[in-house]
CSV table of C-alpha atoms and ligand atoms in Angstrom, one decimal:
chain,number,residue,atom,x,y,z
A,1,MET,CA,0.0,0.0,0.0
A,2,ASP,CA,1.2,3.6,-0.7
A,3,LYS,CA,2.2,5.4,2.4
A,4,ILE,CA,0.8,8.8,1.2
A,5,LEU,CA,-2.8,8.4,0.1
A,6,SER,CA,-2.9,11.1,-2.5
A,7,GLY,CA,-6.4,12.2,-3.7
A,8,LYS,CA,-5.1,13.1,-7.1
A,9,PRO,CA,-5.2,9.7,-8.8
A,10,VAL,CA,-8.5,8.9,-7.2
A,11,ALA,CA,-10.1,12.1,-8.5
A,12,GLU,CA,-8.5,11.6,-12.0
A,13,LYS,CA,-10.1,8.1,-12.2
A,14,ILE,CA,-13.5,9.4,-11.2
A,15,LYS,CA,-13.3,12.3,-13.7
A,16,ALA,CA,-12.1,10.1,-16.5
A,17,TYR,CA,-15.0,7.8,-15.9
A,18,ILE,CA,-17.5,10.7,-16.0
A,19,LYS,CA,-16.1,12.2,-19.2
A,20,ASN,CA,-16.0,8.8,-21.0
A,21,ARG,CA,-19.5,7.9,-20.0
A,22,ILE,CA,-20.9,11.3,-21.0
A,23,GLU,CA,-19.2,10.9,-24.4
A,24,ALA,CA,-20.0,7.3,-25.0
A,25,GLU,CA,-23.7,7.7,-24.2
A,26,ALA,CA,-24.1,11.2,-25.5
A,27,LEU,CA,-25.4,12.4,-22.2
A,28,ARG,CA,-26.2,16.1,-21.4
A,29,PRO,CA,-25.8,16.4,-17.7
A,30,ARG,CA,-26.9,19.8,-16.5
A,31,MET,CA,-26.9,21.3,-13.1
A,32,LEU,CA,-28.5,24.5,-11.7
A,33,LEU,CA,-26.1,26.3,-9.5
A,34,ILE,CA,-27.8,29.0,-7.4
A,35,GLN,CA,-25.6,31.7,-5.9
A,36,LEU,CA,-26.8,34.6,-3.7
A,37,THR,CA,-24.2,37.3,-4.4
A,38,GLY,CA,-22.3,39.2,-1.7
A,39,ASP,CA,-19.6,36.7,-0.7
A,40,PRO,CA,-16.4,37.2,-2.8
A,41,ALA,CA,-14.9,33.8,-1.7
A,42,SER,CA,-17.9,32.0,-3.1
A,43,ASP,CA,-17.3,33.5,-6.6
A,44,TYR,CA,-14.0,31.6,-6.7
A,45,TYR,CA,-15.8,28.2,-5.9
A,46,VAL,CA,-18.6,28.9,-8.4
A,47,GLN,CA,-16.1,29.7,-11.2
A,48,ASN,CA,-14.2,26.5,-10.4
A,49,ILE,CA,-17.3,24.4,-10.6
A,50,ILE,CA,-18.2,25.9,-14.0
A,51,ARG,CA,-14.7,25.5,-15.4
A,52,ASN,CA,-14.2,21.9,-14.1
A,53,GLY,CA,-17.7,20.9,-15.2
A,54,ALA,CA,-17.0,22.2,-18.8
A,55,ARG,CA,-13.9,20.0,-19.0
A,56,LEU,CA,-16.0,16.9,-18.4
A,57,GLY,CA,-18.9,17.9,-20.7
A,58,ILE,CA,-21.1,19.2,-17.9
A,59,GLU,CA,-23.3,22.2,-18.3
A,60,VAL,CA,-23.5,24.4,-15.2
A,61,ASP,CA,-26.4,26.9,-15.4
A,62,LEU,CA,-25.4,29.6,-12.9
A,63,ARG,CA,-28.3,31.6,-11.5
A,64,GLN,CA,-27.0,34.6,-9.5
A,65,LEU,CA,-29.5,36.3,-7.3
A,66,ASP,CA,-29.3,39.4,-5.2
A,67,ALA,CA,-28.4,38.9,-1.5
A,68,ASP,CA,-31.8,40.2,-0.4
A,69,THR,CA,-33.7,37.7,-2.5
A,70,THR,CA,-36.6,36.4,-0.3
A,71,GLN,CA,-36.8,32.8,0.9
A,72,ASP,CA,-40.0,32.3,-1.0
A,73,ALA,CA,-38.4,33.4,-4.3
A,74,LEU,CA,-35.6,31.0,-3.7
A,75,LEU,CA,-38.0,28.2,-2.9
A,76,SER,CA,-40.0,28.9,-6.0
A,77,LEU,CA,-36.8,28.7,-8.2
A,78,ILE,CA,-35.9,25.3,-6.5
A,79,GLN,CA,-39.5,24.0,-7.1
A,80,ASN,CA,-39.3,24.9,-10.8
A,81,ALA,CA,-36.0,23.2,-11.1
A,82,ASN,CA,-37.3,20.1,-9.3
A,83,GLN,CA,-40.0,19.9,-12.1
A,84,ASP,CA,-37.7,20.6,-15.0
A,85,PRO,CA,-36.5,17.4,-16.7
A,86,GLN,CA,-33.6,19.3,-18.3
A,87,VAL,CA,-32.2,20.0,-14.8
A,88,HIS,CA,-30.5,16.9,-13.4
A,89,GLY,CA,-28.9,18.4,-10.3
A,90,ILE,CA,-29.4,21.4,-8.0
A,91,MET,CA,-26.7,23.0,-5.9
A,92,ILE,CA,-27.1,26.1,-3.7
A,93,GLN,CA,-23.7,27.8,-3.1
A,94,LYS,CA,-23.0,28.6,0.6
A,95,PRO,CA,-22.9,30.8,2.6
A,96,LEU,CA,-26.5,31.9,2.5
A,97,PRO,CA,-27.6,35.2,4.0
A,98,ALA,CA,-29.0,35.2,7.5
A,99,HIS,CA,-32.7,35.6,6.5
A,100,ILE,CA,-32.6,32.3,4.6
A,101,ASN,CA,-33.2,29.1,6.6
A,102,GLU,CA,-30.8,26.6,5.3
A,103,SER,CA,-32.7,23.5,6.4
A,104,VAL,CA,-36.0,24.8,4.8
A,105,ILE,CA,-34.1,25.4,1.5
A,106,GLY,CA,-32.3,22.0,1.7
A,107,SER,CA,-35.5,20.1,2.3
A,108,ALA,CA,-37.1,21.7,-0.7
A,109,VAL,CA,-34.5,20.1,-3.1
A,110,ASP,CA,-35.8,16.9,-4.8
A,111,PRO,CA,-33.7,14.2,-3.1
A,112,ASP,CA,-32.9,12.6,-6.5
A,113,LYS,CA,-31.5,16.0,-7.8
A,114,ASP,CA,-29.7,16.8,-4.5
A,115,ILE,CA,-26.1,16.6,-5.7
A,116,ASP,CA,-24.8,18.5,-2.7
A,117,SER,CA,-26.8,16.5,0.0
A,118,LEU,CA,-28.8,19.3,1.4
A,119,ASN,CA,-32.0,17.3,1.9
A,120,PRO,CA,-32.1,15.3,5.1
A,121,GLU,CA,-33.9,12.5,3.2
A,122,ASN,CA,-30.5,11.6,1.7
A,123,LEU,CA,-28.9,11.2,5.2
A,124,GLY,CA,-31.9,8.9,6.0
A,125,ARG,CA,-31.2,6.8,2.9
A,126,ILE,CA,-27.6,6.3,4.0
A,127,VAL,CA,-28.7,5.2,7.4
A,128,MET,CA,-31.3,2.8,5.9
A,129,ASP,CA,-28.7,1.5,3.3
A,130,MET,CA,-31.1,2.7,0.5
A,131,ASN,CA,-29.8,3.9,-2.9
A,132,GLY,CA,-29.4,7.7,-3.0
A,133,LEU,CA,-27.0,10.5,-3.7
A,134,THR,CA,-24.4,10.7,-1.0
A,135,PRO,CA,-22.5,13.8,0.4
A,136,CYS,CA,-19.3,14.4,-1.4
A,137,THR,CA,-16.8,14.6,1.5
A,138,PRO,CA,-17.7,11.4,3.3
A,139,THR,CA,-17.9,9.7,-0.1
A,140,ALA,CA,-14.4,11.0,-0.8
A,141,VAL,CA,-13.2,9.2,2.3
A,142,TYR,CA,-15.0,6.0,1.2
A,143,ALA,CA,-13.5,6.4,-2.3
A,144,ILE,CA,-10.0,6.8,-1.0
A,145,LEU,CA,-10.3,3.7,1.1
A,146,MET,CA,-11.6,1.7,-1.8
A,147,TYR,CA,-9.1,3.0,-4.4
A,148,TYR,CA,-6.1,2.1,-2.2
A,149,GLY,CA,-7.6,-1.2,-1.3
A,150,ILE,CA,-7.8,-0.5,2.5
A,151,ARG,CA,-10.1,-3.1,3.9
A,152,THR,CA,-12.4,-1.8,6.6
A,153,LYS,CA,-14.3,-5.1,7.2
A,154,GLY,CA,-14.2,-5.9,10.9
A,155,LYS,CA,-11.7,-3.1,11.6
A,156,HIS,CA,-12.2,-0.4,14.1
A,157,ALA,CA,-12.8,3.0,12.4
A,158,VAL,CA,-12.8,6.0,14.7
A,159,ILE,CA,-14.2,9.3,13.4
A,160,ILE,CA,-13.5,12.5,15.2
A,161,GLY,CA,-16.5,14.8,14.5
A,162,ARG,CA,-20.2,14.2,14.4
A,163,SER,CA,-21.4,16.9,11.9
A,164,SER,CA,-24.3,16.1,9.6
A,165,VAL,CA,-22.2,16.8,6.6
A,166,VAL,CA,-19.2,14.6,7.4
A,167,GLY,CA,-19.1,12.6,10.7
A,168,LYS,CA,-22.6,11.2,10.8
A,169,PRO,CA,-23.0,10.2,7.1
A,170,LEU,CA,-19.5,8.7,7.1
A,171,ALA,CA,-20.1,6.7,10.2
A,172,ASN,CA,-23.3,5.2,8.6
A,173,MET,CA,-21.6,4.5,5.3
A,174,LEU,CA,-18.8,2.6,7.1
A,175,LEU,CA,-21.5,0.5,8.8
A,176,TRP,CA,-23.0,-0.6,5.5
A,177,LYS,CA,-23.0,-4.3,5.0
A,178,LYS,CA,-20.6,-4.1,2.1
A,179,PRO,CA,-17.1,-5.4,1.5
A,180,PHE,CA,-15.6,-1.9,1.6
A,181,ALA,CA,-17.5,-1.0,4.7
A,182,ASP,CA,-18.5,-3.5,7.4
A,183,ALA,CA,-16.4,-1.7,10.0
A,184,THR,CA,-16.9,-1.3,13.7
A,185,VAL,CA,-17.4,2.5,14.1
A,186,SER,CA,-16.8,4.8,17.0
A,187,VAL,CA,-17.6,8.5,16.7
A,188,VAL,CA,-16.0,11.0,19.1
A,189,HIS,CA,-16.7,14.7,19.5
A,190,SER,CA,-16.0,17.6,21.8
A,191,ARG,CA,-17.9,16.1,24.7
A,192,SER,CA,-16.3,12.7,24.5
A,193,ALA,CA,-14.5,11.8,27.8
A,194,GLN,CA,-12.5,8.9,26.4
A,195,LEU,CA,-11.5,10.4,23.1
A,196,VAL,CA,-7.8,9.5,23.3
A,197,GLU,CA,-8.5,5.9,24.6
A,198,LEU,CA,-10.6,5.4,21.4
A,199,THR,CA,-8.2,7.1,18.9
A,200,ARG,CA,-5.4,4.9,20.2
A,201,GLN,CA,-7.5,1.8,19.4
A,202,ALA,CA,-8.3,2.9,15.8
A,203,ASP,CA,-7.2,0.8,12.9
A,204,ILE,CA,-8.5,3.6,10.6
A,205,LEU,CA,-8.8,7.1,12.0
A,206,ILE,CA,-10.7,9.8,10.3
A,207,ALA,CA,-10.2,13.4,11.6
A,208,ALA,CA,-13.0,15.8,10.8
A,209,LEU,CA,-13.1,18.3,13.6
A,210,GLY,CA,-11.8,21.5,12.1
A,211,ARG,CA,-8.8,22.0,14.5
A,212,ALA,CA,-5.5,22.7,12.9
A,213,GLU,CA,-3.0,19.8,13.5
A,214,TYR,CA,-5.0,18.5,16.5
A,215,LEU,CA,-4.1,14.8,16.3
A,216,LYS,CA,-0.6,14.1,17.5
A,217,SER,CA,1.4,10.9,17.4
A,218,ASP,CA,0.8,10.0,21.1
A,219,MET,CA,-2.9,9.8,20.3
A,220,ILE,CA,-2.6,7.0,17.7
A,221,LYS,CA,-1.4,3.4,17.6
A,222,ALA,CA,1.4,2.2,15.2
A,223,ASP,CA,0.3,1.3,11.7
A,224,VAL,CA,-3.0,3.1,11.8
A,225,VAL,CA,-4.4,4.4,8.5
A,226,LEU,CA,-5.0,8.2,8.9
A,227,ILE,CA,-7.6,10.1,6.8
A,228,ASP,CA,-7.5,13.8,7.2
A,229,VAL,CA,-10.7,15.7,6.3
A,230,GLY,CA,-9.7,19.0,7.9
A,231,ILE,CA,-8.9,22.1,6.0
A,232,ASN,CA,-7.7,24.9,8.2
A,233,GLU,CA,-6.1,28.2,7.2
A,234,VAL,CA,-3.0,29.1,9.1
A,235,LEU,CA,-0.5,31.9,8.7
A,236,LYS,CA,3.0,30.9,7.8
A,237,GLU,CA,6.1,32.7,9.3
A,238,ASP,CA,6.0,35.2,6.3
A,239,CYS,CA,2.4,35.9,7.3
A,240,LYS,CA,1.1,34.3,4.0
A,241,PRO,CA,-1.9,31.9,4.5
A,242,SER,CA,-1.5,28.2,4.0
A,243,TYR,CA,-3.7,25.1,4.7
A,244,VAL,CA,-3.2,22.3,7.1
A,245,GLY,CA,-5.4,19.4,8.2
A,246,ASP,CA,-6.7,18.2,11.5
A,247,ILE,CA,-3.8,15.8,11.8
A,248,ASP,CA,-0.3,16.8,12.7
A,249,TYR,CA,1.2,15.3,9.6
A,250,LYS,CA,4.9,15.6,10.6
A,251,SER,CA,4.5,14.0,14.0
A,252,CYS,CA,2.1,11.2,12.8
A,253,TYR,CA,3.8,10.3,9.5
A,254,ASP,CA,6.4,7.8,10.7
A,255,LYS,CA,4.0,5.9,13.1
A,256,ALA,CA,1.1,5.6,10.6
A,257,MET,CA,0.8,2.9,8.0
A,258,ALA,CA,-0.7,5.4,5.6
A,259,ILE,CA,-1.9,9.0,5.6
A,260,THR,CA,-3.7,11.5,3.4
A,261,PRO,CA,-2.0,14.8,2.7
A,262,VAL,CA,-3.6,18.3,3.1
A,263,PRO,CA,-3.9,19.8,0.6
A,264,GLY,CA,-4.2,17.1,-2.1
A,265,GLY,CA,-6.1,14.4,-0.2
A,266,VAL,CA,-9.8,14.3,0.7
A,267,GLY,CA,-10.6,17.7,-0.7
A,268,THR,CA,-9.3,16.9,-4.2
A,269,VAL,CA,-11.6,13.9,-4.4
A,270,THR,CA,-14.6,15.8,-2.9
A,271,SER,CA,-14.8,18.2,-5.8
A,272,ALA,CA,-14.8,15.3,-8.4
A,273,LEU,CA,-17.7,13.6,-6.6
A,274,LEU,CA,-20.1,16.5,-7.1
A,275,PHE,CA,-19.9,15.7,-10.8
A,276,LEU,CA,-20.3,11.9,-10.1
A,277,ASN,CA,-23.5,12.7,-8.2
A,278,LEU,CA,-24.7,14.8,-11.2
A,279,LEU,CA,-23.9,11.9,-13.6
A,280,ARG,CA,-25.8,9.5,-11.4
A,281,ALA,CA,-28.8,11.9,-11.2
A,282,CYS,CA,-28.7,12.3,-15.0
A,283,ILE,CA,-28.7,8.6,-15.7
A,284,GLY,CA,-31.5,8.2,-13.1
A,285,LEU,CA,-31.1,6.6,-9.7
A,286,LYS,CA,-34.1,4.4,-10.1
A,287,LYS,CA,-33.4,3.5,-13.7
A,288,ASP,CA,-29.8,2.6,-13.1
A,289,ASN,CA,-30.2,1.1,-9.6
A,290,LYS,CA,-26.5,1.2,-8.8
A,291,SER,CA,-25.4,2.4,-5.4
A,292,ILE,CA,-22.4,4.7,-4.9
A,293,ASP,CA,-20.5,1.6,-3.7
A,294,ASP,CA,-21.3,-0.2,-7.0
A,295,PHE,CA,-20.3,2.9,-9.0
A,296,LEU,CA,-16.9,3.3,-7.2
A,297,GLY,CA,-16.3,-0.4,-7.5
A,298,LEU,CA,-16.8,-0.1,-11.2
A,299,ILE,CA,-14.6,3.0,-11.6
A,300,PHE,CA,-11.7,1.6,-9.6
A,301,ASN,CA,-12.2,-2.0,-10.8
A,302,ALA,CA,-12.1,-2.8,-7.0
A,303,ASN,CA,-12.3,-6.4,-6.0
A,304,HIS,CA,-15.4,-6.7,-3.9
A,305,ASN,CA,-14.8,-10.3,-3.1
A,306,ASP,CA,-13.4,-11.2,0.4
B,401,NAP,P1,-18.2,21.1,12.1
B,401,NAP,O1,-19.6,21.1,11.6
B,401,NAP,O2,-17.7,22.3,12.8
B,401,NAP,O3,-18.1,19.8,13.1
B,401,NAP,C1,-16.9,19.6,13.8
B,401,NAP,C2,-17.1,18.4,14.7
B,401,NAP,O4,-15.9,18.2,15.4
B,401,NAP,C3,-18.2,18.5,15.8
B,401,NAP,O5,-18.9,17.3,15.9
B,401,NAP,C4,-17.4,18.9,17.0
B,401,NAP,O6,-18.0,18.4,18.2
B,401,NAP,C5,-16.1,18.1,16.8
B,401,NAP,N1,-15.0,18.8,17.5
B,401,NAP,C6,-14.7,20.1,17.5
B,401,NAP,N2,-13.6,20.3,18.3
B,401,NAP,C7,-13.3,19.1,18.8
B,401,NAP,C8,-12.3,18.7,19.8
B,401,NAP,N3,-11.4,19.5,20.3
B,401,NAP,N4,-12.3,17.3,20.1
B,401,NAP,C9,-13.2,16.5,19.6
B,401,NAP,N5,-14.2,16.8,18.7
B,401,NAP,C10,-14.2,18.1,18.3
B,401,NAP,O7,-17.2,20.7,11.0
B,401,NAP,P2,-17.4,19.9,9.6
B,401,NAP,O8,-18.2,20.7,8.7
B,401,NAP,O9,-17.8,18.5,9.9
B,401,NAP,O10,-15.9,20.0,9.0
B,401,NAP,C11,-14.8,19.4,9.8
B,401,NAP,C12,-13.5,19.7,9.1
B,401,NAP,O11,-13.5,19.2,7.8
B,401,NAP,C13,-13.2,21.2,8.9
B,401,NAP,O12,-11.8,21.4,9.0
B,401,NAP,C14,-13.7,21.5,7.5
B,401,NAP,O13,-13.0,22.6,7.0
B,401,NAP,C15,-13.3,20.2,6.8
B,401,NAP,N6,-14.1,19.9,5.6
B,401,NAP,C16,-13.4,19.5,4.6
B,401,NAP,C17,-14.0,19.1,3.4
B,401,NAP,C18,-13.2,18.6,2.3
B,401,NAP,O14,-13.7,18.5,1.2
B,401,NAP,N7,-12.0,18.1,2.6
B,401,NAP,C19,-15.4,19.3,3.3
B,401,NAP,C20,-16.1,19.7,4.4
B,401,NAP,C21,-15.4,20.0,5.6
B,401,NAP,P3,-19.4,18.9,18.8
B,401,NAP,O15,-20.4,18.2,17.9
B,401,NAP,O16,-19.5,18.3,20.2
B,401,NAP,O17,-19.4,20.4,18.7
């Protein structure tokens, strides 16, 4: 197994699959990207989605609305897109202004077009092991484990963080009765009294807490597989910003069996998975009847046999 679990080859495989399938089947995947203007950082993300989508043959219909757009107007736009067969996926760029209730907006998105996992029904489908669109970041962790052939079956996976976008869905994915899941899962958080006892037992440790370089080498056992979800901005000595994960890479590298880098790890795969969700929505979840696990197995040619 590679010691550094780079996200780059994982993302490249996913993107190549998407591009080839779009070309081979003459598909026209189209997503509606709604942006409420006013946050300069979100312009950068939006332009990235449009540019990267175009490279794969994906049409991104950007709808920019004034920051004071009412919640009702936004809901009506989403409802129209839900009914429109030419729109396969819907994404609402965050952050949203304070007068917009994120959970009301998320729940309005048709679960089968919900490529950014805003609708709680998609978390429910994960819990019930039903086919559905899965959130990009936990799926990126799942994809990295599968791509590098890291068996989770019967292993102890410990997740630091219980958010609805990362920790909770990932915990439930790793509990799936599937060859690349089937783990024993512990989830720890800011109120966990025995956090270090559990992290020291982990065969696979996923850090998703949003604390720069929090996990040190004395908190892990030898030969653990470390997956770093965190992206934290820190200032370097020259006062320029740089990004580090939730794992102290330098102190943990020697002790671990394998580790994902930051940047270039989970985040790199996350962005490719938005387009895989769109492709799945375009093909039709019910028509295709393939789970994300089936899809990734196909893309990576992973051996699902024990
Ligand atoms: P979040 O909503 O802030 O949740 C953080 C979780 O970590 C919470 O459950 C919190 O516990 C727990 N936590 C915080 N401090 C802790 C501590 N000292 N000890 C133990 N647990 C602690 O964050 P998130 O959205 O899940 O994101 C987590 C990290 O992943 C962030 O760095 C974020 O930037 C990054 N991220 C990366 C990607 C990617 O594509 N790579 C995507 C999304 C997020 P409580 O529940 O008790 O408060």
